[in-house]
Coordinates of N, CA, C and O in Angstrom, one line a residue:
A254 N 30.1 140.1 -95.5 CA 28.3 140.2 -95.8 C 27.8 139.6 -96.0 O 26.1 139.5 -95.9
Y255 N 27.8 138.1 -96.5 CA 27.2 137.3 -96.4 C 26.4 136.9 -94.9 O 25.3 136.3 -94.9
R256 N 26.7 137.1 -93.7 CA 26.1 136.3 -92.8 C 25.0 138.0 -92.6 O 24.5 136.9 -92.0
A257 N 25.2 138.8 -93.0 CA 24.2 139.8 -92.4 C 22.8 139.1 -93.0 O 21.6 140.2 -92.2
H258 N 23.1 138.5 -94.0 CA 21.7 137.8 -95.0 C 20.5 137.0 -94.2 O 19.9 136.6 -94.4
M259 N 21.9 136.2 -93.4 CA 21.4 134.9 -93.0 C 20.5 135.1 -92.2 O 20.3 136.4 -91.3
A260 N 19.2 134.3 -92.3 CA 18.9 134.5 -90.9 C 19.2 134.3 -89.4 O 20.0 133.6 -89.0
T261 N 18.3 135.0 -88.5 CA 18.9 135.4 -87.5 C 17.9 134.9 -86.3 O 17.9 134.7 -85.0
K262 N 17.0 134.9 -86.7 CA 16.0 134.1 -85.6 C 16.1 132.6 -85.7 O 16.7 131.7 -86.5
L263 N 16.0 132.2 -84.2 CA 16.2 130.6 -84.0 C 15.3 129.5 -83.6 O 15.3 128.1 -83.8
T264 N 13.9 130.4 -83.9 CA 12.5 129.4 -84.6 C 11.8 130.0 -84.6 O 11.4 131.7 -84.7
T265 N 10.6 129.4 -85.7 CA 9.6 130.5 -86.2 C 8.6 130.2 -85.1 O 7.2 130.7 -85.2
A266 N 9.0 129.7 -84.2 CA 7.3 129.2 -83.2 C 6.3 128.4 -83.2 O 5.0 128.3 -82.8
L267 N 6.4 127.8 -84.5 CA 5.7 126.8 -85.5 C 5.7 125.7 -85.2 O 7.1 125.1 -85.4
T268 N 5.2 124.5 -84.7 CA 5.7 123.4 -84.9 C 5.4 122.3 -85.6 O 5.2 122.7 -86.9
G269 N 7.3 121.8 -86.5 CA 7.1 121.0 -87.2 C 8.1 122.2 -88.4 O 8.2 122.0 -89.3
L270 N 8.1 123.5 -88.2 CA 8.4 124.6 -88.8 C 9.4 125.4 -88.7 O 10.0 125.8 -87.9
Q271 N 10.6 124.5 -89.8 CA 12.1 125.4 -89.4 C 12.5 126.3 -89.9 O 12.0 126.6 -91.0
V272 N 13.2 127.0 -89.0 CA 13.8 128.5 -90.1 C 14.7 128.3 -90.8 O 15.4 127.7 -91.0
A273 N 13.9 129.4 -92.0 CA 14.5 128.9 -93.4 C 16.0 129.4 -93.1 O 16.4 130.7 -92.8
K274 N 16.9 128.7 -93.8 CA 18.4 129.4 -93.8 C 18.6 130.5 -95.2 O 19.7 131.6 -95.0
H275 N 18.2 130.4 -96.2 CA 18.2 131.3 -97.4 C 17.0 131.2 -97.6 O 16.7 131.2 -98.8
P276 N 16.0 132.6 -96.7 CA 14.5 132.4 -97.6 C 14.3 133.4 -98.8 O 13.5 132.3 -99.7
H277 N 15.3 134.1 -99.5 CA 15.1 135.0 -100.6 C 15.3 133.8 -102.0 O 14.9 133.5 -102.4
A278 N 16.4 133.2 -101.5 CA 16.9 132.2 -102.6 C 15.8 131.2 -102.9 O 15.0 130.6 -103.8
S279 N 15.2 130.8 -101.6 CA 14.3 129.4 -101.4 C 12.8 130.1 -102.5 O 12.4 129.3 -103.2
L280 N 12.2 131.2 -102.0 CA 11.1 131.5 -102.4 C 11.5 132.4 -103.8 O 10.7 131.8 -104.8
K281 N 12.4 132.6 -104.6 CA 12.7 132.6 -105.8 C 12.8 131.4 -106.9 O 12.2 131.6 -107.7
H282 N 13.4 130.2 -106.2 CA 13.6 129.0 -106.7 C 12.0 128.7 -107.1 O 11.6 128.0 -108.2
Y283 N 11.1 128.7 -105.9 CA 9.6 128.3 -106.4 C 9.1 129.0 -107.0 O 8.7 128.5 -107.9
Y284 N 9.0 130.5 -107.2 CA 8.3 131.2 -107.5 C 8.4 131.3 -109.4 O 8.0 131.0 -110.1
D285 N 9.9 131.2 -109.2 CA 10.4 130.7 -110.9 C 9.8 129.3 -111.3 O 9.4 129.3 -112.6
R286 N 9.8 128.3 -110.5 CA 9.3 126.9 -110.9 C 8.0 127.3 -111.1 O 7.2 126.9 -111.9
I287 N 6.9 127.9 -110.3 CA 5.5 127.9 -110.4 C 5.2 128.8 -112.0 O 4.5 128.1 -112.6
L288 N 6.2 129.5 -111.9 CA 5.7 130.6 -113.2 C 6.0 129.9 -114.6 O 5.6 129.6 -115.9
A289 N 7.4 128.4 -114.3 CA 7.5 127.8 -115.6 C 6.2 127.0 -116.3 O 5.9 126.8 -116.9
V290 N 5.4 126.5 -114.9 CA 4.6 125.4 -115.1 C 3.4 126.4 -115.9 O 2.7 125.5 -116.4
T291 N 2.8 127.4 -114.9 CA 1.7 127.9 -115.9 C 2.1 128.7 -117.2 O 1.4 128.7 -117.5
A292 N 3.1 129.1 -117.7 CA 3.7 129.2 -118.7 C 3.5 128.0 -120.0 O 3.1 128.7 -120.9
K293 N 3.0 127.1 -119.4 CA 2.5 126.0 -120.5 C 1.3 126.0 -120.4 O 0.3 125.2 -120.9
M294 N 0.2 126.9 -119.6 CA -0.9 126.5 -119.8 C -1.8 127.4 -120.7 O -0.8 128.8 -120.9
P295 N -2.5 127.8 -121.3 CA -3.3 128.6 -121.9 C -3.4 130.2 -121.3 O -3.2 129.9 -120.5
Q296 N -2.7 131.5 -122.2 CA -2.5 132.4 -121.9 C -3.9 132.6 -120.7 O -3.9 133.9 -120.2
D297 N -5.1 132.4 -121.4 CA -6.2 133.1 -121.0 C -6.8 132.0 -119.6 O -7.9 132.1 -118.8
A298 N -6.4 131.1 -119.4 CA -6.7 130.2 -118.3 C -6.8 130.9 -116.9 O -5.8 131.5 -116.6
A299 N -8.1 130.6 -116.5 CA -8.6 131.8 -115.1 C -6.8 131.2 -114.2 O -6.5 132.1 -113.3
Y300 N -6.6 130.0 -113.7 CA -5.9 129.5 -112.8 C -4.7 130.7 -112.9 O -3.7 130.6 -112.1
R301 N -4.0 130.5 -114.6 CA -2.8 130.9 -115.0 C -2.8 132.0 -114.7 O -2.0 132.6 -113.9
V302 N -3.6 133.2 -114.7 CA -4.1 134.7 -114.7 C -3.8 135.2 -113.8 O -3.0 135.7 -112.8
N303 N -4.4 134.3 -112.4 CA -4.8 134.5 -111.0 C -3.4 134.5 -110.2 O -2.8 135.0 -109.9
T304 N -2.9 132.7 -110.7 CA -1.6 132.7 -110.1 C -0.5 133.1 -110.8 O 0.1 134.0 -109.6
E305 N -0.2 133.7 -111.7 CA 0.9 134.9 -111.9 C 0.6 136.0 -111.4 O 1.5 136.7 -111.4
A306 N -0.3 136.5 -111.4 CA -0.2 137.5 -110.9 C 0.1 138.0 -109.4 O 0.7 138.9 -109.1
V307 N -0.5 137.0 -108.6 CA 0.3 136.4 -107.0 C 1.7 136.6 -106.9 O 2.7 137.2 -106.1
V308 N 1.9 135.3 -107.9 CA 3.7 135.1 -108.1 C 4.6 136.6 -108.5 O 5.3 136.6 -107.5
K309 N 4.1 136.8 -109.4 CA 4.9 138.2 -109.9 C 5.4 139.2 -108.9 O 6.1 139.9 -108.7
A310 N 3.9 139.3 -108.0 CA 3.6 140.5 -107.3 C 4.3 140.2 -106.0 O 5.6 141.2 -105.4
R311 N 4.7 139.0 -105.4 CA 5.5 138.5 -104.3 C 6.9 138.3 -104.7 O 8.1 138.5 -104.2
Q312 N 6.9 137.9 -106.1 CA 8.8 137.9 -106.9 C 9.1 139.2 -106.7 O 10.4 139.5 -106.4
T313 N 8.4 140.1 -106.8 CA 8.7 141.7 -106.6 C 9.4 141.8 -105.6 O 10.4 142.2 -105.4
V314 N 8.5 141.7 -104.5 CA 8.6 141.9 -103.4 C 10.1 141.5 -102.7 O 10.8 141.6 -102.0
V315 N 10.2 140.4 -102.9 CA 11.5 139.5 -102.7 C 12.6 139.8 -103.2 O 13.6 140.0 -103.1
E316 N 12.8 140.4 -104.6 CA 13.4 141.4 -105.3 C 14.0 142.4 -104.7 O 15.4 142.8 -104.8
Q317 N 12.9 143.2 -104.2 CA 13.5 144.0 -103.8 C 13.6 144.8 -102.2 O 14.3 145.6 -101.9
E318 N 13.5 143.5 -101.9 CA 13.8 143.7 -100.6 C 14.4 142.9 -99.9 O 14.6 141.4 -99.8
A319 N 15.8 143.4 -99.0 CA 16.9 143.1 -98.6 C 16.3 141.6 -97.3 O 16.8 140.9 -97.0
G320 N 15.3 142.3 -96.4 CA 15.3 142.2 -95.0 C 14.0 141.1 -95.4 O 12.9 141.5 -95.5
V321 N 14.3 139.9 -94.4 CA 13.5 138.9 -94.0 C 12.0 139.4 -93.8 O 10.7 139.2 -94.1
T322 N 12.5 140.5 -92.7 CA 11.4 141.0 -92.0 C 10.4 142.3 -93.1 O 9.0 142.1 -93.3
Q323 N 10.8 142.9 -93.7 CA 10.3 143.6 -94.8 C 9.2 142.7 -95.8 O 8.2 142.6 -96.1
V324 N 10.0 141.8 -96.2 CA 9.5 140.7 -96.9 C 7.8 140.7 -96.7 O 6.8 140.1 -97.0
E325 N 8.0 140.1 -95.6 CA 6.9 139.0 -94.3 C 5.8 140.4 -94.5 O 4.8 140.3 -94.5
A326 N 6.4 141.8 -93.7 CA 5.6 142.8 -94.1 C 4.9 143.8 -95.1 O 3.2 143.1 -95.1
K327 N 5.5 143.0 -96.2 CA 5.0 143.2 -97.4 C 3.4 142.8 -98.1 O 2.8 142.6 -98.6
I328 N 3.9 141.2 -98.2 CA 3.3 140.0 -99.0 C 1.9 139.7 -97.5 O 0.9 139.6 -98.6
N329 N 2.4 139.9 -96.3 CA 1.2 140.2 -95.3 C 0.8 138.4 -95.3 O -0.5 138.2 -95.6
G330 N 1.8 137.3 -95.7 CA 0.9 136.2 -95.7 C 1.9 135.4 -94.4 O 1.9 134.0 -94.8
G331 N 2.2 135.9 -93.6 CA 3.3 134.9 -92.4 C 4.0 135.1 -92.6 O 4.6 136.0 -93.4
Q332 N 5.0 134.2 -91.8 CA 6.6 134.2 -91.4 C 7.3 133.7 -92.8 O 6.3 133.3 -94.2
V333 N 8.3 134.2 -93.4 CA 8.9 134.2 -94.9 C 9.0 132.2 -94.4 O 9.2 131.6 -96.3
E334 N 8.9 131.3 -93.7 CA 9.1 130.3 -93.9 C 7.7 129.8 -93.9 O 7.2 128.5 -95.0
E335 N 6.5 130.1 -93.6 CA 5.2 129.8 -94.3 C 4.8 130.5 -95.7 O 4.4 129.4 -96.5
L336 N 5.9 131.4 -96.2 CA 5.6 131.5 -97.6 C 5.9 130.6 -98.3 O 5.6 130.6 -99.5
I337 N 7.4 130.2 -97.7 CA 8.2 128.9 -98.5 C 7.0 127.8 -98.6 O 7.0 127.5 -99.5
L338 N 6.5 127.7 -97.8 CA 6.0 126.2 -97.7 C 4.5 126.4 -98.6 O 3.7 125.9 -99.2
Q339 N 4.0 127.8 -98.4 CA 3.2 127.8 -99.6 C 3.3 127.8 -100.6 O 2.3 127.4 -101.7
A340 N 4.5 128.4 -101.5 CA 5.2 128.3 -102.8 C 5.4 126.8 -102.8 O 4.9 126.6 -104.2
R341 N 5.7 126.0 -101.7 CA 6.0 124.5 -102.8 C 4.2 124.3 -102.6 O 4.5 123.4 -103.7
R342 N 3.6 124.9 -102.0 CA 2.3 124.0 -102.0 C 1.4 124.7 -103.5 O 1.1 123.6 -104.4
E343 N 1.5 125.5 -103.9 CA 1.4 125.9 -105.1 C 2.0 125.8 -106.2 O 1.7 125.6 -107.3
L344 N 3.2 125.2 -106.1 CA 4.0 124.3 -107.4 C 3.4 123.1 -107.0 O 3.5 122.8 -108.4
S345 N 2.7 122.7 -106.4 CA 3.0 120.8 -106.5 C 1.1 121.1 -107.0 O 0.6 120.4 -107.9
L346 N 0.0 122.3 -106.6 CA -0.7 122.2 -107.1 C -0.9 123.0 -108.9 O -1.9 121.8 -109.9
A347 N -0.3 123.5 -109.1 CA 0.4 124.1 -110.5 C 0.4 123.0 -111.3 O -0.5 122.5 -112.4
R348 N 1.4 121.9 -110.8 CA 1.5 120.8 -111.9 C 0.4 120.3 -112.0 O 0.1 119.4 -112.9
K349 N -0.6 119.7 -110.9 CA -1.5 118.8 -110.9 C -2.7 119.5 -111.7 O -3.3 119.0 -112.4
I350 N -3.1 120.7 -111.8 CA -3.8 121.6 -112.7 C -3.5 121.8 -114.2 O -4.1 121.4 -114.9
L351 N -2.3 121.4 -114.2 CA -1.9 121.4 -115.9 C -1.6 120.0 -116.2 O -2.1 119.7 -117.7
A352 N -1.8 118.7 -115.4 CA -2.3 117.6 -115.6 C -3.4 117.4 -116.5 O -4.3 116.4 -116.9
W353 N -4.4 118.0 -114.7 CA -5.6 117.4 -114.9 C -6.3 118.9 -116.5 O -7.9 118.6 -116.9
R354 N -5.7 120.0 -116.7 CA -6.1 120.9 -118.1 C -7.8 121.1 -118.1 O -8.7 120.6 -118.8
P355 N -8.0 121.9 -116.6 CA -9.1 122.4 -116.7 C -10.3 123.4 -117.6 O -11.4 123.2 -117.8
W356 N -9.1 123.5 -118.5 CA -9.4 124.8 -119.5 C -10.0 123.8 -120.9 O -10.8 124.6 -121.5
E357 N -9.6 122.7 -120.7 CA -10.6 122.0 -122.2 C -11.9 121.8 -122.0 O -12.2 121.5 -120.5
P358 N -12.5 121.3 -123.0 CA -13.7 121.3 -122.7 C -13.9 119.9 -122.0 O -13.3 118.9 -121.9
L359 N -15.5 119.8 -121.4 CA -15.8 118.2 -120.6 C -15.9 117.4 -121.8 O -15.9 117.5 -123.3
V360 N -15.8 116.0 -121.1 CA -15.2 114.8 -122.1 C -16.8 114.6 -122.3 O -17.0 114.1 -123.6
E361 N -17.7 114.9 -121.6 CA -19.3 114.5 -122.0 C -20.6 115.8 -120.9 O -19.4 116.5 -120.3
T362 N -21.3 116.1 -121.8 CA -22.1 116.8 -121.7 C -22.6 116.6 -120.3 O -22.5 116.0 -119.5
A363 N -22.6 117.8 -118.9 CA -22.6 117.8 -117.7 C -24.4 117.9 -117.9 O -25.2 118.2 -118.4
P364 N -24.6 116.9 -116.6 CA -26.4 116.7 -116.1 C -26.8 117.9 -116.2 O -25.9 118.9 -115.8
K365 N -28.0 118.0 -116.6 CA -29.0 118.9 -115.5 C -28.9 119.6 -114.4 O -28.7 118.5 -113.7
D366 N -28.7 120.4 -114.3 CA -28.9 121.8 -113.4 C -27.4 121.3 -112.4 O -27.6 121.5 -111.4
Q367 N -26.1 120.8 -112.9 CA -25.3 120.2 -112.4 C -24.8 121.7 -111.8 O -23.5 121.4 -110.5
W368 N -24.6 122.5 -112.5 CA -23.7 123.8 -111.7 C -25.0 124.7 -111.4 O -24.5 125.9 -110.9
K369 N -26.4 124.2 -110.7 CA -27.2 125.0 -110.2 C -27.1 124.6 -109.0 O -26.8 123.8 -108.2
W370 N -27.2 125.9 -108.0 CA -27.1 126.1 -107.0 C -28.2 127.2 -106.0 O -27.9 128.3 -106.3
P371 N -28.7 127.0 -104.9 CA -29.1 125.6 -104.4 C -30.1 124.7 -104.9 O -30.4 125.9 -106.1
Y372 N -29.8 124.0 -104.4 CA -31.2 123.0 -105.5 C -32.3 123.4 -105.0 O -32.8 123.4 -103.9

């Protein structure tokens, strides 16, 4: 029964991206860690709200779908190996955003017209 869930493809056909041996477990791992980091942010922080919405939706798909093909089709973000790479990068970004704390007020007043576009 265990072998039935193992990856059956031999290549991703993407240079440098190897076939994931345990894609469901990998995605669950990264999604859980992303949510743990975002939980440390204020509940109304834009990054937290939007990231949690995407991650929770993807996590639900991973939990409900046993097949890799179905996960790829429902998430529609590329091959499962690409989804793992995206999740790994999102975790890295979430940690940086937690350190940067963009929800806090500016240290000093922004220059006049800094947010005006176009000039």
